[in-house]
mmCIF file of C-alpha atoms in Angstrom:
data_model
loop_
_atom_site.group_PDB
_atom_site.id
_atom_site.type_symbol
_atom_site.label_atom_id
_atom_site.label_comp_id
_atom_site.label_asym_id
_atom_site.label_seq_id
_atom_site.Cartn_x
_atom_site.Cartn_y
_atom_site.Cartn_z
ATOM 1 C CA MET A 767 -5.875 -27.722 -26.151
ATOM 2 C CA SER A 768 -5.977 -24.283 -27.784
ATOM 3 C CA GLU A 769 -6.418 -21.134 -25.735
ATOM 4 C CA ARG A 770 -9.950 -20.617 -27.142
ATOM 5 C CA GLU A 771 -11.235 -24.113 -26.311
ATOM 6 C CA THR A 772 -13.247 -24.478 -23.130
ATOM 7 C CA PRO A 773 -11.980 -27.233 -20.822
ATOM 8 C CA ALA A 774 -14.477 -29.511 -19.110
ATOM 9 C CA GLY A 775 -16.056 -27.801 -16.092
ATOM 10 C CA ALA A 776 -14.997 -24.324 -17.213
ATOM 11 C CA MET A 777 -18.612 -23.236 -17.752
ATOM 12 C CA ASP A 778 -18.864 -22.881 -13.974
ATOM 13 C CA ASP A 779 -15.915 -20.479 -14.190
ATOM 14 C CA VAL A 780 -17.643 -18.551 -16.970
ATOM 15 C CA ARG A 781 -20.778 -18.226 -14.834
ATOM 16 C CA THR A 782 -18.747 -17.177 -11.791
ATOM 17 C CA VAL A 783 -16.761 -14.587 -13.754
ATOM 18 C CA SER A 784 -19.939 -13.323 -15.456
ATOM 19 C CA ARG A 785 -21.602 -12.895 -12.061
ATOM 20 C CA ALA A 786 -18.554 -11.004 -10.750
ATOM 21 C CA VAL A 787 -18.517 -8.731 -13.824
ATOM 22 C CA LEU A 788 -22.257 -8.047 -13.443
ATOM 23 C CA THR A 789 -21.696 -7.104 -9.807
ATOM 24 C CA ALA A 790 -18.820 -4.801 -10.789
ATOM 25 C CA THR A 791 -21.057 -3.279 -13.478
ATOM 26 C CA ARG A 792 -23.658 -2.439 -10.838
ATOM 27 C CA LEU A 793 -20.943 -0.762 -8.767
ATOM 28 C CA LEU A 794 -19.672 1.274 -11.732
ATOM 29 C CA VAL A 795 -23.189 2.326 -12.754
ATOM 30 C CA ALA A 796 -23.802 3.419 -9.164
ATOM 31 C CA VAL A 797 -20.568 5.456 -9.204
ATOM 32 C CA SER A 798 -21.659 7.074 -12.481
ATOM 33 C CA ALA A 799 -25.143 7.786 -11.129
ATOM 34 C CA ARG A 800 -23.755 9.395 -7.964
ATOM 35 C CA SER A 801 -21.368 11.512 -10.039
ATOM 36 C CA LEU A 802 -24.246 12.707 -12.215
ATOM 37 C CA ALA A 803 -26.532 13.312 -9.210
ATOM 38 C CA ALA A 804 -24.055 15.921 -7.964
ATOM 39 C CA VAL A 805 -24.558 17.983 -11.138
ATOM 40 C CA GLU A 806 -27.004 20.814 -10.602
ATOM 41 C CA GLU A 807 -28.407 20.576 -14.139
ATOM 42 C CA GLY A 808 -29.917 17.133 -13.473
ATOM 43 C CA VAL A 809 -28.309 15.498 -16.513
ATOM 44 C CA THR A 810 -29.348 11.916 -17.292
ATOM 45 C CA LEU A 811 -26.828 9.233 -18.183
ATOM 46 C CA PRO A 812 -27.831 9.251 -21.906
ATOM 47 C CA GLN A 813 -27.570 13.061 -21.960
ATOM 48 C CA PHE A 814 -24.174 12.882 -20.296
ATOM 49 C CA ARG A 815 -23.065 10.367 -22.882
ATOM 50 C CA MET A 816 -24.016 12.900 -25.561
ATOM 51 C CA LEU A 817 -22.044 15.602 -23.750
ATOM 52 C CA VAL A 818 -19.014 13.283 -23.658
ATOM 53 C CA VAL A 819 -19.251 12.608 -27.393
ATOM 54 C CA LEU A 820 -19.500 16.344 -28.095
ATOM 55 C CA SER A 821 -16.554 17.022 -25.798
ATOM 56 C CA THR A 822 -14.362 14.530 -27.646
ATOM 57 C CA ARG A 823 -15.486 15.332 -31.206
ATOM 58 C CA GLY A 824 -16.241 19.035 -31.066
ATOM 59 C CA ALA A 825 -18.926 20.538 -33.299
ATOM 60 C CA THR A 826 -20.873 17.652 -34.840
ATOM 61 C CA LYS A 827 -23.889 17.212 -37.123
ATOM 62 C CA LEU A 828 -27.024 15.758 -35.515
ATOM 63 C CA VAL A 829 -27.089 12.739 -37.835
ATOM 64 C CA THR A 830 -23.476 11.900 -36.955
ATOM 65 C CA LEU A 831 -24.183 12.359 -33.257
ATOM 66 C CA ALA A 832 -27.223 10.043 -33.462
ATOM 67 C CA ASP A 833 -25.123 7.451 -35.277
ATOM 68 C CA LEU A 834 -22.330 7.612 -32.697
ATOM 69 C CA LEU A 835 -24.842 7.220 -29.861
ATOM 70 C CA GLN A 836 -26.722 4.525 -31.790
ATOM 71 C CA VAL A 837 -30.070 6.289 -31.412
ATOM 72 C CA ALA A 838 -32.609 7.577 -33.909
ATOM 73 C CA PRO A 839 -32.044 11.168 -35.102
ATOM 74 C CA SER A 840 -35.388 12.168 -33.537
ATOM 75 C CA THR A 841 -34.214 10.845 -30.160
ATOM 76 C CA ALA A 842 -30.910 12.674 -30.527
ATOM 77 C CA MET A 843 -32.806 15.878 -31.405
ATOM 78 C CA ARG A 844 -34.924 15.631 -28.227
ATOM 79 C CA MET A 845 -31.769 15.083 -26.169
ATOM 80 C CA VAL A 846 -30.077 18.053 -27.838
ATOM 81 C CA ASP A 847 -33.112 20.260 -27.206
ATOM 82 C CA ARG A 848 -32.970 19.404 -23.486
ATOM 83 C CA LEU A 849 -29.231 20.089 -23.332
ATOM 84 C CA ILE A 850 -29.691 23.414 -25.108
ATOM 85 C CA ALA A 851 -32.492 24.359 -22.692
ATOM 86 C CA ALA A 852 -30.143 23.531 -19.792
ATOM 87 C CA GLY A 853 -27.405 25.724 -21.318
ATOM 88 C CA LEU A 854 -25.030 22.789 -21.845
ATOM 89 C CA ALA A 855 -25.004 22.704 -25.662
ATOM 90 C CA ASP A 856 -25.876 24.973 -28.556
ATOM 91 C CA ARG A 857 -26.427 24.934 -32.295
ATOM 92 C CA GLN A 858 -24.492 26.867 -34.880
ATOM 93 C CA THR A 859 -24.678 27.078 -38.634
ATOM 94 C CA ASN A 860 -21.929 25.131 -40.347
ATOM 95 C CA PRO A 861 -19.702 27.818 -41.926
ATOM 96 C CA ALA A 862 -18.714 25.356 -44.692
ATOM 97 C CA ASN A 863 -22.351 24.536 -45.558
ATOM 98 C CA ARG A 864 -24.996 27.006 -44.385
ATOM 99 C CA ARG A 865 -27.738 24.383 -44.827
ATOM 100 C CA GLU A 866 -26.256 22.307 -42.007
ATOM 101 C CA THR A 867 -26.378 22.833 -38.272
ATOM 102 C CA LEU A 868 -23.586 21.762 -35.960
ATOM 103 C CA LEU A 869 -24.021 20.935 -32.280
ATOM 104 C CA GLN A 870 -21.390 21.791 -29.703
ATOM 105 C CA LEU A 871 -20.842 22.127 -25.986
ATOM 106 C CA THR A 872 -21.125 25.424 -24.211
ATOM 107 C CA ASP A 873 -18.546 26.356 -21.588
ATOM 108 C CA GLU A 874 -21.039 25.145 -18.964
ATOM 109 C CA GLY A 875 -21.395 21.826 -20.814
ATOM 110 C CA ARG A 876 -17.618 21.420 -20.874
ATOM 111 C CA ARG A 877 -17.425 22.191 -17.131
ATOM 112 C CA THR A 878 -20.153 19.605 -16.496
ATOM 113 C CA VAL A 879 -18.217 16.880 -18.329
ATOM 114 C CA GLU A 880 -15.038 17.785 -16.450
ATOM 115 C CA ASP A 881 -16.819 17.886 -13.062
ATOM 116 C CA VAL A 882 -18.636 14.571 -13.476
ATOM 117 C CA THR A 883 -15.489 12.903 -14.807
ATOM 118 C CA ALA A 884 -13.431 14.203 -11.876
ATOM 119 C CA ARG A 885 -16.055 12.944 -9.402
ATOM 120 C CA ARG A 886 -16.103 9.507 -11.052
ATOM 121 C CA HIS A 887 -12.319 9.349 -11.036
ATOM 122 C CA ALA A 888 -12.128 10.312 -7.346
ATOM 123 C CA GLU A 889 -14.705 7.730 -6.284
ATOM 124 C CA ILE A 890 -13.096 4.953 -8.324
ATOM 125 C CA ALA A 891 -9.662 5.920 -6.928
ATOM 126 C CA ALA A 892 -11.060 5.691 -3.382
ATOM 127 C CA ILE A 893 -12.321 2.168 -4.100
ATOM 128 C CA VAL A 894 -9.019 1.124 -5.698
ATOM 129 C CA GLU A 895 -7.073 2.487 -2.705
ATOM 130 C CA ARG A 896 -8.821 -0.137 -0.527
ATOM 131 C CA LEU A 897 -7.183 -2.917 -2.561
ATOM 132 C CA THR A 898 -3.763 -4.342 -1.813
ATOM 133 C CA PRO A 899 -1.017 -3.751 -4.397
ATOM 134 C CA THR A 900 -1.310 -7.402 -5.463
ATOM 135 C CA GLN A 901 -5.081 -7.053 -5.919
ATOM 136 C CA ARG A 902 -4.569 -3.867 -7.937
ATOM 137 C CA LEU A 903 -2.157 -5.602 -10.293
ATOM 138 C CA ALA A 904 -4.536 -8.554 -10.698
ATOM 139 C CA LEU A 905 -7.404 -6.137 -11.407
ATOM 140 C CA ILE A 906 -5.375 -4.271 -14.039
ATOM 141 C CA GLU A 907 -4.484 -7.520 -15.781
ATOM 142 C CA ALA A 908 -8.031 -8.909 -15.597
ATOM 143 C CA LEU A 909 -9.670 -5.698 -16.821
ATOM 144 C CA ALA A 910 -7.135 -5.283 -19.624
ATOM 145 C CA ALA A 911 -7.886 -8.829 -20.823
ATOM 146 C CA PHE A 912 -11.643 -8.268 -20.449
ATOM 147 C CA ASN A 913 -11.542 -4.972 -22.365
ATOM 148 C CA GLU A 914 -9.414 -6.482 -25.107
ATOM 149 C CA ALA A 915 -11.786 -9.452 -25.441
ATOM 150 C CA GLY A 916 -14.681 -6.992 -25.711
ATOM 151 C CA GLY A 917 -12.921 -4.791 -28.272
ATOM 152 C CA GLU A 918 -12.861 -1.683 -26.060
ATOM 153 C CA PRO A 919 -9.854 0.593 -26.599
ATOM 154 C CA PRO A 920 -7.939 1.675 -23.495
ATOM 155 C CA ALA A 921 -9.354 4.735 -21.748
ATOM 156 C CA MET A 922 -7.212 7.826 -21.865
ATOM 157 C CA THR A 923 -5.617 9.048 -18.662
ATOM 158 C CA LEU A 924 -6.181 12.421 -17.022
ATOM 159 C CA GLU A 925 -2.863 13.579 -18.490
ATOM 160 C CA ASP A 926 -3.977 12.911 -22.068
ATOM 161 C CA VAL A 927 -4.832 15.917 -24.212
ATOM 162 C CA GLU A 928 -8.400 14.793 -24.915
ATOM 163 C CA PRO A 929 -9.938 12.857 -22.017
ATOM 164 C CA TYR A 930 -12.305 10.069 -22.925
ATOM 165 C CA PRO A 931 -14.340 10.129 -19.702
ATOM 166 C CA LEU A 932 -16.648 7.169 -20.090
ATOM 167 C CA GLY A 933 -14.643 5.097 -22.479
ATOM 168 C CA TRP A 934 -17.408 4.550 -24.986
ATOM 169 C CA ALA A 935 -15.979 3.254 -28.215
ATOM 170 C CA VAL A 936 -16.858 6.023 -30.629
ATOM 171 C CA ASP A 937 -15.070 7.163 -33.728
ATOM 172 C CA LEU A 938 -11.702 8.092 -32.217
ATOM 173 C CA PRO A 939 -10.450 10.422 -34.972
ATOM 174 C CA VAL A 940 -11.462 13.945 -34.116
ATOM 175 C CA ALA A 941 -12.187 14.795 -37.742
ATOM 176 C CA ARG A 942 -14.973 17.331 -37.860
ATOM 177 C CA ASP A 943 -18.028 16.799 -40.024
ATOM 178 C CA ALA A 944 -17.838 19.967 -42.033
#
């Protein structure tokens, strides 16, 4: 039987694994929500996602940002307006094309991404510390297989030059839209 074929009775395994992944998803969303709740600016999860994209890509056109977030440009514009009002992002004229506007993080926006990411990392580390070494290894192997099956690239570590805090699969090259 090939690796991709489902043996008889394996659908129960699929349901059991799916239920376990859904439970883990709830836990991870709760960790993310608690990390965001600690931010004074009251940033929502979609707004934080935008901040993460801006932190990894640098100055970006609105249309590109909307595409990366898979939202309509009008939705992205409303999110940007809220982030600008909160002092987390700003607009600048594209020096290469004065008809275009680029969006970028402010220093406060960058600090917010770093703070939320550090809080998430600390809370996840505290959960992982409760596992035995054998459980940790099994979790690494299971999550690596799950992520690979889902097409998600590995998250960068804290030591990497450009952290990828939430692991969303966006255009990895940091080429600027100039």
